[in-house]
Short mmCIF file of C-alpha atoms and ligand atoms in Angstrom, two decimals:
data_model
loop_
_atom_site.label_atom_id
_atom_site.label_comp_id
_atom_site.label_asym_id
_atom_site.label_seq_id
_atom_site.Cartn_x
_atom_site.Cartn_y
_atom_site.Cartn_z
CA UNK A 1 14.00 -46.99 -15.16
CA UNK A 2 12.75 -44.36 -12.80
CA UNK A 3 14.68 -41.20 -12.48
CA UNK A 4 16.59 -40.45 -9.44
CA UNK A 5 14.63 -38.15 -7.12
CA UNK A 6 16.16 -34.16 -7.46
CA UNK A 7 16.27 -31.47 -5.09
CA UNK A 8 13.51 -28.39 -6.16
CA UNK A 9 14.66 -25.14 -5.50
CA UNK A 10 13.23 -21.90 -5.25
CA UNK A 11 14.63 -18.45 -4.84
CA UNK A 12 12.68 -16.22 -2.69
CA UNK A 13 12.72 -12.69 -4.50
CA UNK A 14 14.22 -10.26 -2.45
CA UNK A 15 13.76 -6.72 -2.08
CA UNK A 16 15.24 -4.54 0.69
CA UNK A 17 14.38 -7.13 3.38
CA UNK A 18 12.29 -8.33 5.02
CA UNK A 19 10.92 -8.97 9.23
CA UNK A 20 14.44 -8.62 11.66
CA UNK A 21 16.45 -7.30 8.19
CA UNK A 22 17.33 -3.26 9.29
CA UNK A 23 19.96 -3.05 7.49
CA UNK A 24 19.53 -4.35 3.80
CA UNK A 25 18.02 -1.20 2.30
CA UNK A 26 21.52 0.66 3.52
CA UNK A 27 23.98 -2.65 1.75
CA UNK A 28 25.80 -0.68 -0.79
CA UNK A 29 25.03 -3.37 -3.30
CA UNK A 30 21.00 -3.19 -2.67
CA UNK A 31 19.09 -0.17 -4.58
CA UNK A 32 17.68 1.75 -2.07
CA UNK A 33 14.51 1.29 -3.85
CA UNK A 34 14.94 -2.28 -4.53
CA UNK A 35 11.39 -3.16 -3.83
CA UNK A 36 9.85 -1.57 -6.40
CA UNK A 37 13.08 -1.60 -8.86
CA UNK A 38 12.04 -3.81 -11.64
CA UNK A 39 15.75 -4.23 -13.30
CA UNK A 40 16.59 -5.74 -10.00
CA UNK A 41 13.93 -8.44 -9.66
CA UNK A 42 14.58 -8.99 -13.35
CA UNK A 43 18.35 -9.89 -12.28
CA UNK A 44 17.61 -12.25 -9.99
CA UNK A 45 14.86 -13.95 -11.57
CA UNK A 46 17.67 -14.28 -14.56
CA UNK A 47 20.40 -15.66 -12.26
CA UNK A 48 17.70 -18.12 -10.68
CA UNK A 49 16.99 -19.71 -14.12
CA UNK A 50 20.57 -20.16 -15.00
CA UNK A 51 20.93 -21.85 -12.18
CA UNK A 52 18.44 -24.10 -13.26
CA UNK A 53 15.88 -23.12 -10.17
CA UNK A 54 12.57 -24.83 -10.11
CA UNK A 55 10.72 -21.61 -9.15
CA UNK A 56 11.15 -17.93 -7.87
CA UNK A 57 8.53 -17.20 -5.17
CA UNK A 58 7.17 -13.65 -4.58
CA UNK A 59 6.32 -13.52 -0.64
CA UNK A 60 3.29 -10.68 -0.17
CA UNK A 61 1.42 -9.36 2.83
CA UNK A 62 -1.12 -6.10 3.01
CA UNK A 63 -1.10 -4.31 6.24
CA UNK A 64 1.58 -2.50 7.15
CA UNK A 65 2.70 -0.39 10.16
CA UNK A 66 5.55 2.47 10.03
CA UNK A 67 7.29 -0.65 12.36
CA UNK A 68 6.76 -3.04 9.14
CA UNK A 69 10.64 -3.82 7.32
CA UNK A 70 11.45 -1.33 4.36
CA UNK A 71 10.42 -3.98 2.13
CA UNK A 72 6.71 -4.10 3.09
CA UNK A 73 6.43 -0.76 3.21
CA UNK A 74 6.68 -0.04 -0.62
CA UNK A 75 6.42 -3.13 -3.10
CA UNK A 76 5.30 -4.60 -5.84
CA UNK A 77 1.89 -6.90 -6.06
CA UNK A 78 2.82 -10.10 -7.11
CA UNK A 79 0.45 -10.35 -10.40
CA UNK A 80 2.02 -7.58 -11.63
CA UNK A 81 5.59 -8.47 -11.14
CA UNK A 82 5.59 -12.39 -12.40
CA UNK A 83 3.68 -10.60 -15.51
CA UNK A 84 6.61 -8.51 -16.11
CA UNK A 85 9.33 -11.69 -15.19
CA UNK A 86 7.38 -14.39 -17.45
CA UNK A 87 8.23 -12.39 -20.35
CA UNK A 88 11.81 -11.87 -19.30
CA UNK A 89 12.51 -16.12 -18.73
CA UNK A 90 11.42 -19.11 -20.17
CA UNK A 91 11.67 -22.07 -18.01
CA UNK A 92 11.66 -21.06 -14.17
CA UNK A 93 8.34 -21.33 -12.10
CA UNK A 94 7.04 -17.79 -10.94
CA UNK A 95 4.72 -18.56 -7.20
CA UNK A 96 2.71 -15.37 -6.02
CA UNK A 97 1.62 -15.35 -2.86
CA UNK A 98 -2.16 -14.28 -3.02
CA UNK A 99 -4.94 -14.63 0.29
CA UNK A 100 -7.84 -16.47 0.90
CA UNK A 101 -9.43 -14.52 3.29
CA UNK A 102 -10.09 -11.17 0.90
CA UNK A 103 -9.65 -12.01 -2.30
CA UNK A 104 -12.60 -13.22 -4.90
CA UNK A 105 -12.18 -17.12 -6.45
CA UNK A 106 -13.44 -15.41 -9.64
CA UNK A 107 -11.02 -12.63 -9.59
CA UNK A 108 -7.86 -15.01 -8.87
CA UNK A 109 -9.00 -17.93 -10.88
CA UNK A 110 -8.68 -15.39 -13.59
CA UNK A 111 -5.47 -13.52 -12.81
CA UNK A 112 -4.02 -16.70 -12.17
CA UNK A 113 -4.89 -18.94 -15.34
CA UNK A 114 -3.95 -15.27 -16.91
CA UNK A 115 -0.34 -15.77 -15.56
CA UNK A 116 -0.17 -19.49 -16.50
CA UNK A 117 -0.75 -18.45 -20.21
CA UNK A 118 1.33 -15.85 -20.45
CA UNK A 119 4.36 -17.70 -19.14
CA UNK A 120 3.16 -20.89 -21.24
CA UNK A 121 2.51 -22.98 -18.33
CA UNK A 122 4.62 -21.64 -15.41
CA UNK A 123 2.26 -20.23 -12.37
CA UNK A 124 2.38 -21.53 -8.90
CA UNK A 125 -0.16 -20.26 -6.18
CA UNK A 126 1.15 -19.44 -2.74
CA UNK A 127 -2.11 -19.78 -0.86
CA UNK A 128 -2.17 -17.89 2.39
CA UNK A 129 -5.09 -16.58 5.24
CA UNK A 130 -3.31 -13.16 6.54
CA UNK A 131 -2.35 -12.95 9.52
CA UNK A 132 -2.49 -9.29 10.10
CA UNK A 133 -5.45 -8.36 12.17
CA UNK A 134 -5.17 -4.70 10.23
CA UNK A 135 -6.37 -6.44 7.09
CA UNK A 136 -10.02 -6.68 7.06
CA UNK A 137 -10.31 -2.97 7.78
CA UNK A 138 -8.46 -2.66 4.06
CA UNK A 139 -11.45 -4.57 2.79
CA UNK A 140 -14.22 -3.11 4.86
CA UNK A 141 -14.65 -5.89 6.90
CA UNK A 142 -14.15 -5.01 10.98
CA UNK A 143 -13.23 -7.99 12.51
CA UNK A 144 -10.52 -9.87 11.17
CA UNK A 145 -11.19 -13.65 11.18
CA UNK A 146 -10.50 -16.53 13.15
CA UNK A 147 -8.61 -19.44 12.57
CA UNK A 148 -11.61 -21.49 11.94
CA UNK A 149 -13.33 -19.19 9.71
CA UNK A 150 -10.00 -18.62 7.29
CA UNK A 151 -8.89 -22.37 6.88
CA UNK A 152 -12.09 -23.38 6.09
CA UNK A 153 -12.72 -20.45 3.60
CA UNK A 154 -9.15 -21.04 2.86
CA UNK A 155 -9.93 -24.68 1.52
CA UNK A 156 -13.79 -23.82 -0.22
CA UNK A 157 -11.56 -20.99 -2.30
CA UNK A 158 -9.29 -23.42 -3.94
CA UNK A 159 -11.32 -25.83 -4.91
CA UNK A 160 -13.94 -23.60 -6.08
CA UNK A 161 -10.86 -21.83 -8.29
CA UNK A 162 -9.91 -24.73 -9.40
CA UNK A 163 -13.77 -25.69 -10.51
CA UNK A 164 -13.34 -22.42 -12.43
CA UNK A 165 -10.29 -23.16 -13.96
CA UNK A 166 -12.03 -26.34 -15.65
CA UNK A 167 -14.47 -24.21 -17.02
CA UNK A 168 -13.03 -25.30 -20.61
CA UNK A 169 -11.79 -28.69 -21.26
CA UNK A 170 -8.57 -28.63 -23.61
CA UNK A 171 -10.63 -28.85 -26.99
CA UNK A 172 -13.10 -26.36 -26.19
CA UNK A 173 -11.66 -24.32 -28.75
CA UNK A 174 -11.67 -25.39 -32.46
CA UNK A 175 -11.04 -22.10 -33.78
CA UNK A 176 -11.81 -23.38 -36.90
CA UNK A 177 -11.68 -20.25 -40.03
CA UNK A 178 -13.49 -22.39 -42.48
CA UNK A 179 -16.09 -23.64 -40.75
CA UNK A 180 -16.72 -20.45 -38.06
CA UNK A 181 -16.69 -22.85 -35.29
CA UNK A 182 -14.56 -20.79 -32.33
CA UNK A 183 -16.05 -22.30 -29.41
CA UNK A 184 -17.17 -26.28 -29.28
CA UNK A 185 -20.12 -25.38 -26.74
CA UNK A 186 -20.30 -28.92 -25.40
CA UNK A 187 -17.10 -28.21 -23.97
CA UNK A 188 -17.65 -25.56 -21.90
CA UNK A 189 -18.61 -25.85 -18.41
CA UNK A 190 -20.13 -22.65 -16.30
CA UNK A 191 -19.80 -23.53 -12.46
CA UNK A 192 -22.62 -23.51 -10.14
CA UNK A 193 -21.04 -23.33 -6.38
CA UNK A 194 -23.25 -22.59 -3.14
CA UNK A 195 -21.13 -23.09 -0.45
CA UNK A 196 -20.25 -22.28 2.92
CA UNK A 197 -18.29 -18.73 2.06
CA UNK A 198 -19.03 -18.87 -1.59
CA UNK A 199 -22.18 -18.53 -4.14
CA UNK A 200 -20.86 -18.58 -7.49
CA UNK A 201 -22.77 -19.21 -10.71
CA UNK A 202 -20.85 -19.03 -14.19
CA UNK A 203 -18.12 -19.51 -16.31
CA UNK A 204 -14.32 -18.59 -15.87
CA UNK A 205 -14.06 -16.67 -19.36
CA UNK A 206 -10.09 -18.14 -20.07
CA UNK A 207 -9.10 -21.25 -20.82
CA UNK A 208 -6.36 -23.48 -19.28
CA UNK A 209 -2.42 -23.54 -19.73
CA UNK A 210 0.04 -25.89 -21.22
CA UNK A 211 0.54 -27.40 -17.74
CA UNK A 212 -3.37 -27.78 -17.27
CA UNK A 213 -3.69 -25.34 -13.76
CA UNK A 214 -1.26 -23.36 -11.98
CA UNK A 215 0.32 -25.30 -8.92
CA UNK A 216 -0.96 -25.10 -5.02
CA UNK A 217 1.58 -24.13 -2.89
CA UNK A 218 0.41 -23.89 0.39
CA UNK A 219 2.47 -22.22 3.65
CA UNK A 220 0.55 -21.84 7.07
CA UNK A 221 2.53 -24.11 10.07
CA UNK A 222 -1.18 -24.52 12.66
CA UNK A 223 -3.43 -27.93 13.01
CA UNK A 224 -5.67 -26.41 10.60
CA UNK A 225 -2.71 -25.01 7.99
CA UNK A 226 -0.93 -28.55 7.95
CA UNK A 227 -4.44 -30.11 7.03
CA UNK A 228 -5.02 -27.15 4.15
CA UNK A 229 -1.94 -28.81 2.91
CA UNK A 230 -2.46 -31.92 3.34
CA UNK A 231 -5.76 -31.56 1.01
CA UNK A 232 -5.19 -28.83 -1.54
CA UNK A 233 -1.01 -28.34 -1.27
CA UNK A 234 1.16 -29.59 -3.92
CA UNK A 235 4.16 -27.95 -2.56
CA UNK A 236 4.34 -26.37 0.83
CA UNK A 237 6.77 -23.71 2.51
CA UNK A 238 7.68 -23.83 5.77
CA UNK A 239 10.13 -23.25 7.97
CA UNK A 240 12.25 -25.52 10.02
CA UNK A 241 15.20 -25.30 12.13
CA UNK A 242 16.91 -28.63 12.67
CA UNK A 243 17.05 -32.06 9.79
CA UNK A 244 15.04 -33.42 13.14
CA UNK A 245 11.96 -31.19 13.00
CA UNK A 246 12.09 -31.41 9.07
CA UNK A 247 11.78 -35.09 9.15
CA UNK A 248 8.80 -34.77 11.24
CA UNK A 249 7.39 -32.01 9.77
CA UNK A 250 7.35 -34.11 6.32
CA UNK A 251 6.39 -36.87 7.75
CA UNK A 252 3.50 -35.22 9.23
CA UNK A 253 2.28 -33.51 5.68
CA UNK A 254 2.41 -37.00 3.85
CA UNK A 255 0.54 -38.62 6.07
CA UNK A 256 -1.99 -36.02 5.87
CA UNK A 257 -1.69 -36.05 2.47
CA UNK A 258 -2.74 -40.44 2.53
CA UNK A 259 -5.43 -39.52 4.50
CA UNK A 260 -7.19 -37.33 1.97
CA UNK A 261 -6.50 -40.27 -0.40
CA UNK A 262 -4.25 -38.35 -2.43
CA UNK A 263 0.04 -39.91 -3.27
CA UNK A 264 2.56 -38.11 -0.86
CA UNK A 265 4.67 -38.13 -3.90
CA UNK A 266 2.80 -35.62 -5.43
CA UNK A 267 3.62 -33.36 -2.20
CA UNK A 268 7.12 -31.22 -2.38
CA UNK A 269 7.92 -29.64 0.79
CA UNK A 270 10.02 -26.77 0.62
CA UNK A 271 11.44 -25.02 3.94
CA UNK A 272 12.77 -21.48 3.29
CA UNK A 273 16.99 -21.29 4.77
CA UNK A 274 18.92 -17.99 4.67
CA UNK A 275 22.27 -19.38 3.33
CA UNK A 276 25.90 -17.78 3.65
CA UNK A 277 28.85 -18.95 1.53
CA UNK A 278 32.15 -18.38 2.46
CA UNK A 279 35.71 -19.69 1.25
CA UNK A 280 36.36 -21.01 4.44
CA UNK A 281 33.83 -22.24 6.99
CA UNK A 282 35.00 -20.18 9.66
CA UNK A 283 34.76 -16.78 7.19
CA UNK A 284 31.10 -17.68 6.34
CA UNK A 285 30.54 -17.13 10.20
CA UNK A 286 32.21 -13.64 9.96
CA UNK A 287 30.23 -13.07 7.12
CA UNK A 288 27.16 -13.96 8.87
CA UNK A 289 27.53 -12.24 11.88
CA UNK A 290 28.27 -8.93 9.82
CA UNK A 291 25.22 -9.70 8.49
CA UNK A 292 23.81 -9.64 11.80
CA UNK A 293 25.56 -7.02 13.15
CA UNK A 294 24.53 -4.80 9.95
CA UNK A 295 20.23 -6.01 10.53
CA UNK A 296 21.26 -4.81 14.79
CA UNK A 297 18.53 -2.94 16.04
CA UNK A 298 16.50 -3.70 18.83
CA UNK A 299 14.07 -0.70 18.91
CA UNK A 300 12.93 -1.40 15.46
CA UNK A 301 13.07 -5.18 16.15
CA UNK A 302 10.67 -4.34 19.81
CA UNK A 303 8.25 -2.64 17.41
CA UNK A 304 8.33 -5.15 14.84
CA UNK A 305 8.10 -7.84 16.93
CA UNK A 306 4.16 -7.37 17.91
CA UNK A 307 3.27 -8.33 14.40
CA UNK A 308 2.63 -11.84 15.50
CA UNK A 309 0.58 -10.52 18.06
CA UNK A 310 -2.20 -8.32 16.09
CA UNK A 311 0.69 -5.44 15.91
CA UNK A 312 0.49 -4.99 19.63
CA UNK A 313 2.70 -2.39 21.30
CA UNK A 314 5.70 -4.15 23.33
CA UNK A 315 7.29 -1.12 24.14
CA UNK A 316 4.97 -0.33 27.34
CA UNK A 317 6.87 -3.44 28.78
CA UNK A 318 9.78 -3.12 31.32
CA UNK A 319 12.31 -5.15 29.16
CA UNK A 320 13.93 -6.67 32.11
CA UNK A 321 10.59 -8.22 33.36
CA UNK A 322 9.49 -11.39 33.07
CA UNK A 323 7.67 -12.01 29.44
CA UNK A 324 3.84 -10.39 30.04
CA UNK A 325 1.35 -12.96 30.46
CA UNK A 326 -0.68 -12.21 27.02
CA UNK A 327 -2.82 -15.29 26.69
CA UNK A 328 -5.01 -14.66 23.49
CA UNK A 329 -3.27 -12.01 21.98
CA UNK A 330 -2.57 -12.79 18.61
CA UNK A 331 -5.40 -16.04 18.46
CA UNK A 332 -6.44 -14.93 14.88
CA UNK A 333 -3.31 -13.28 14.12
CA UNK A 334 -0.22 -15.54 13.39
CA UNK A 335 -1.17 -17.76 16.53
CA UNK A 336 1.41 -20.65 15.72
CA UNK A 337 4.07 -17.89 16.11
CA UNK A 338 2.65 -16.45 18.93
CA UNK A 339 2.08 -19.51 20.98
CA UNK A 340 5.24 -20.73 20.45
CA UNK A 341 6.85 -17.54 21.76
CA UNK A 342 4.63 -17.79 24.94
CA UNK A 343 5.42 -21.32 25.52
CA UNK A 344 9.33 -20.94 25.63
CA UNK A 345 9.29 -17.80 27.34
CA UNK A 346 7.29 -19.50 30.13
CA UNK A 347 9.66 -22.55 30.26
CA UNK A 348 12.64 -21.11 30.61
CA UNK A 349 11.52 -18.04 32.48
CA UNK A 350 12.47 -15.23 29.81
CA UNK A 351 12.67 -11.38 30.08
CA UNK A 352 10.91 -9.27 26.75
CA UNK A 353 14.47 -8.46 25.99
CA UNK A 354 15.83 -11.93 26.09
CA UNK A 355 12.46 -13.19 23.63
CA UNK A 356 13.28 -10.31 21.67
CA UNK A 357 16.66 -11.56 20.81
CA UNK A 358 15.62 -14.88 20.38
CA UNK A 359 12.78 -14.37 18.35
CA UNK A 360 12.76 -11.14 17.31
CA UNK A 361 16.35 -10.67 15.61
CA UNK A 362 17.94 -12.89 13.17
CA UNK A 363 19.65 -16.04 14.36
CA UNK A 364 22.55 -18.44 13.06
CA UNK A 365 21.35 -20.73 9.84
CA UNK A 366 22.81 -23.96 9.68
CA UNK A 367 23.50 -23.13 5.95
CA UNK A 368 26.36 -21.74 6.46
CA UNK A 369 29.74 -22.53 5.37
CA UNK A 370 32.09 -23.05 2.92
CA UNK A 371 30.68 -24.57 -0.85
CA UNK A 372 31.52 -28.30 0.77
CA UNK A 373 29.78 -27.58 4.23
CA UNK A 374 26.64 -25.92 2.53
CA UNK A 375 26.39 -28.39 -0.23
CA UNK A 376 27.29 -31.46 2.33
CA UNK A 377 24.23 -29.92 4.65
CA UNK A 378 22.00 -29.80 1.89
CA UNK A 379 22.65 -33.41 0.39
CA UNK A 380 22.03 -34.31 4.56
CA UNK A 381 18.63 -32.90 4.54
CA UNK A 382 17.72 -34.08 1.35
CA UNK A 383 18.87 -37.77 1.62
CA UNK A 384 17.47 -38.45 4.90
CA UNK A 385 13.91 -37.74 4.17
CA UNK A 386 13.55 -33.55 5.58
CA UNK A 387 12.96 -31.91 2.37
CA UNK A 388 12.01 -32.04 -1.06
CA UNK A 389 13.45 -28.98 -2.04
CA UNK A 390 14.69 -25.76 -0.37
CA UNK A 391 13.25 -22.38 -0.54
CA UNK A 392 16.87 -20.34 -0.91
CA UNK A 393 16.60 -16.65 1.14
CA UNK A 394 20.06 -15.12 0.21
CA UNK A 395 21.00 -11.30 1.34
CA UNK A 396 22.41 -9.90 -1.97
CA UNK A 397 22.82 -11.15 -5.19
CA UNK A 398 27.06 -11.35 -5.17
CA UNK A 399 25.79 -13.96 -1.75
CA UNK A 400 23.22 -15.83 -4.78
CA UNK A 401 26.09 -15.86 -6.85
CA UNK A 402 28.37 -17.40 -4.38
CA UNK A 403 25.51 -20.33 -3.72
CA UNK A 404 24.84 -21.07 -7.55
CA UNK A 405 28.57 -20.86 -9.14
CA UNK A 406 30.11 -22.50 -5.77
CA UNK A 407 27.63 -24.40 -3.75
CA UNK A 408 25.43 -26.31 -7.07
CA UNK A 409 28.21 -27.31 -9.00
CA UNK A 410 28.87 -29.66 -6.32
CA UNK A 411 25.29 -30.70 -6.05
CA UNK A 412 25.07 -30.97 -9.27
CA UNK A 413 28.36 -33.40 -9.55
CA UNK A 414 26.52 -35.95 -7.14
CA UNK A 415 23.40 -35.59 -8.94
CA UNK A 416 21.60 -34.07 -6.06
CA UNK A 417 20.21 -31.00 -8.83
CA UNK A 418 19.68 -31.09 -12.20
CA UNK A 419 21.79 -29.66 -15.06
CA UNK A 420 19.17 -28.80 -17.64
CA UNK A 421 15.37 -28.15 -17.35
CA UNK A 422 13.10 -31.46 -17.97
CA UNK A 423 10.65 -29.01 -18.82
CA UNK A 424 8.57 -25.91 -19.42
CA UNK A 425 6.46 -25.92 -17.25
CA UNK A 426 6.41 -25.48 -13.35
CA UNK A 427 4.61 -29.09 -12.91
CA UNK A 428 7.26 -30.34 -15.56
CA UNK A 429 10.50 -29.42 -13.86
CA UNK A 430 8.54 -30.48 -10.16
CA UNK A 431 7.56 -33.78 -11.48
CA UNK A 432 3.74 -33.56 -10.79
CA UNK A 433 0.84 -34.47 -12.74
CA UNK A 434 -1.46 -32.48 -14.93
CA UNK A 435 -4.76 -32.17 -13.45
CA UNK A 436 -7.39 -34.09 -15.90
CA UNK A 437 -10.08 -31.45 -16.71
CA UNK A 438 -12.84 -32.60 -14.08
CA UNK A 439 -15.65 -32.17 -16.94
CA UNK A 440 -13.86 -33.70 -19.42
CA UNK A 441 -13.12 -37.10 -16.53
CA UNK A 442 -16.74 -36.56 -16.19
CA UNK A 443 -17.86 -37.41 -19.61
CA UNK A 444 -15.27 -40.35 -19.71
CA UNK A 445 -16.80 -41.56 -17.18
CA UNK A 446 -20.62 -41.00 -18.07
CA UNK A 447 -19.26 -42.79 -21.29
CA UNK A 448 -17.54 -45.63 -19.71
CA UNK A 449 -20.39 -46.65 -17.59
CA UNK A 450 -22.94 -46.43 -20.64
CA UNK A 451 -20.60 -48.66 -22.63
C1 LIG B 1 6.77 -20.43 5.39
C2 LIG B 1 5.58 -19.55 5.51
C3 LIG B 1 5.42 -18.52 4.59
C4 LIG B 1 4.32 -17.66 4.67
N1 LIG B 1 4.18 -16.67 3.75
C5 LIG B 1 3.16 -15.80 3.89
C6 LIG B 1 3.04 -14.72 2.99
O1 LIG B 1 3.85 -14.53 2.09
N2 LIG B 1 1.98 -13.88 3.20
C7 LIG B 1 1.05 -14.05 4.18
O2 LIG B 1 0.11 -13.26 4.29
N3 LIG B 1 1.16 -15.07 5.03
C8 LIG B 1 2.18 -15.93 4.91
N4 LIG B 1 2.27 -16.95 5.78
C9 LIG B 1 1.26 -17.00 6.86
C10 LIG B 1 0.12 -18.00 6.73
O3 LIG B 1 -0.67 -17.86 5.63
C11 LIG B 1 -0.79 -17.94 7.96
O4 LIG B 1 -1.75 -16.96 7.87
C12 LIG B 1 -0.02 -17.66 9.20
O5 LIG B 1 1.16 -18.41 9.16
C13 LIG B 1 -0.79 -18.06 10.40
O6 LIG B 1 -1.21 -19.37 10.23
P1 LIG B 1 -0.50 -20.63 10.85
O7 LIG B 1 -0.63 -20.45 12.33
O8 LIG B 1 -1.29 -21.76 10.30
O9 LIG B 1 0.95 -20.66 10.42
C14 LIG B 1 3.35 -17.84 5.72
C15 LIG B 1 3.52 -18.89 6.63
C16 LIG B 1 4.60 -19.74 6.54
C17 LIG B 1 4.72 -20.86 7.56
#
């Protein structure tokens, strides 16, 4: 009998907070230096895996600004930190968020299958383009790129990492002390790519993981960032603001996902929701608008604000104007964001200071509540085909604890989550496939067909 589908969860790691979150750092329960405070991502990666979470997720950027949250202005690298985490946990998923557009296939295919074996099978890879413009001039390249130009690279990357991470098929290695036999050379596979963005000829010198390659996650909301995960995504984050527009949304990805041939089962899509619990639905609202009031600050929220535009400077604008007419700004920056902006302001005739607290300061979450009207929410979403899983943004860790001891017992009493970990590995507890090694599918066939 097949298993009733489950709810994946993720915990977003959080540091001192990030875009529209002023006040975090200053929370008497945050470590000022909570970004790069080790014991503190070790905590919550510990509560997440009690709670029986799928997968922590390690957002990451590059180019910052003295406008850019605390957070982003001094943090860890996400290699580094899901090193340190796999050895503190056993089951829970660790997903860095590592770019396309400036990193080497070689050099991530390694860090990456590096990751998986240290944490026996565990690694998830957020793929992402960059959308700050200042980040080619951190890599010596002057322009930053276009749309075009990153999705395409985007897409050539992965698969050329994942070539790389076949490089071995599973009994490459017979390590056998008698004999002297370490390495079965018939079983090893160098790649030979020339591509588009990439010329690559070799072998990836490490072999593959207990759950065969690290999982694609894939988050990027454009034309050309729902097709990325419609081809190489095997989960995808997102964000979405109503059960309406995460029914479409899904709907949209699968049937992307059919027309690259592949199942749309093998497809969880994860939107990110900042949830308050409260005893009483009314007292998660206080609780929320504290929140609100504490992150209140619209200079910092003006400056921050241009990021979606290439970082461009909003405070030369009468606030009490009508929106500026900036057609183009922010094409190759985060352009999805940008043009969405642009399109409501023009619509319903905004000033900068009205977009500003629309877009540019936190707003209400439908996740919040009391343990029955959070839980109730979720089991909504879930059952009527918006989700797969949620991505869980929470503001300190007594507000985790509140969702995991008061808001998954519930879930957990109607089945929704799961009690126990199916697995050990990432692909395990998500219910996808192992990836056959492409060489060793090769040979099977070559065999098969000379039969
Ligand atoms: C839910 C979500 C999470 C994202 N996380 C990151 C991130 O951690 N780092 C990053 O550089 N970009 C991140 N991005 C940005 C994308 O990689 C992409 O560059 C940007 O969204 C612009 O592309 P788009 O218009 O296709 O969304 C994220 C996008 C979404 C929708």
């Amino acid at each position: 009998m097949s298993q009733k589908r489950q709810l994946h969860l993720g915990a977003v790691l959080r540091g001192a907070g990030g875009v529209g979150e002023h006040g975090v750092w200053r929370d008497a329960e945050v470590p000022v230096d909570a970004s790069i405070n080790i014991d503190y991502y070790i905590e919550q990666a510990r509560l997440a895996e009690e709670a029986k979470f799928d997968l922590i997720f390690v957002v990451d950027s590059h180019y910052i600004t003295p406008a850019s949250p605390p957070h982003y202005l001094n943090r860890f690298e996400p290699f580094t930190v899901l090193s340190a985490l796999a050895t503190q946990t056993k089951n829970i998923g660790l997903v860095g968020t590592i770019t396309t557009s400036f990193e080497e296939p070689f050099l991530v295919a390694r860090r990456f299958a590096s990751l998986d074996l240290i944490s026996r099978g565990r690694a998830g890879w957020n793929v992402v383009t960059s959308g700050d413009e200042g980040t080619a001039k951190l890599f010596g390249i002057s322009e930053h790129f276009d749309y075009e130009h990153r999705y395409t690279r985007a897409e050539e990357h992965v698969r050329l990492v994942q070539k790389l991470w076949d490089t071995y098929e599973d009994d490459a290695f017979p390590r056998n002390t008698t004999t002297g036999e370490f390495l079965n050379p018939e079983k090893f596979h160098p790649v030979n790519h020339q591509g588009r963005h990439f010329q690559l000829e070799g072998p990836l010198n490490i072999s593959r993981s207990q759950q065969g390659q690290p999982v694609i996650f894939q988050a990027g909301d454009s034309e050309f960032g729902r097709n990325l995960g419609g081809s190489i995504g095997e989960g995808i984050f997102t964000h979405q603001a109503t059960l309406q527009d995460a029914k479409a949304f899904r709907e949209d990805i699968r049937n992307r996902a059919l027309q690259h041939g592949r199942n749309p089962d093998h497809l969880i899509i994860m939107p990110g929701i900042d949830v308050v619990v409260g005893d009483t639905d009314a007292q998660a609202r206080e609780l929320e608008k504290e929140i609100h009031q504490q992150d209140a600050d619209f200079d910092k929220s003006l400056k921050q604000f241009g990021r979606s535009f290439g970082w461009h400077d909003f405070t030369q604008y009468d606030l009490d104007a009508p929106f500026p007419d900036l057609t183009g700004l922010g094409d190759n920056s985060f352009k999805t964001r940008a043009d969405a902006v642009r399109s409501r302001a023009r619509e319903h005739g905004l000033t900068l200071r009205q977009v500003i607290e629309e877009f540019g300061t936190p707003q209400p979450s439908p996740f919040v509540g009391s343990p029955e009207t959070v839980a109730n929410l979720i089991q909504e979403w879930f059952e009527n085909g918006g989700v797969d899983g949620f991505n869980i943004h929470y503001r300190t860790h007594r507000q985790f604890k509140r969702f995991t001891n008061e808001v998954l017992p519930i879930l957990r009493s109607r089945s929704i989550v799961r009690s126990d970990y199916e697995s050990s590995t990432l692909r395990g507890n998500l219910g996808l496939p192992v990836p056959e090694n492409q060489n060793t599918a090769n040979t099977r066939l070559a065999q098969q067909v000379f039969v």
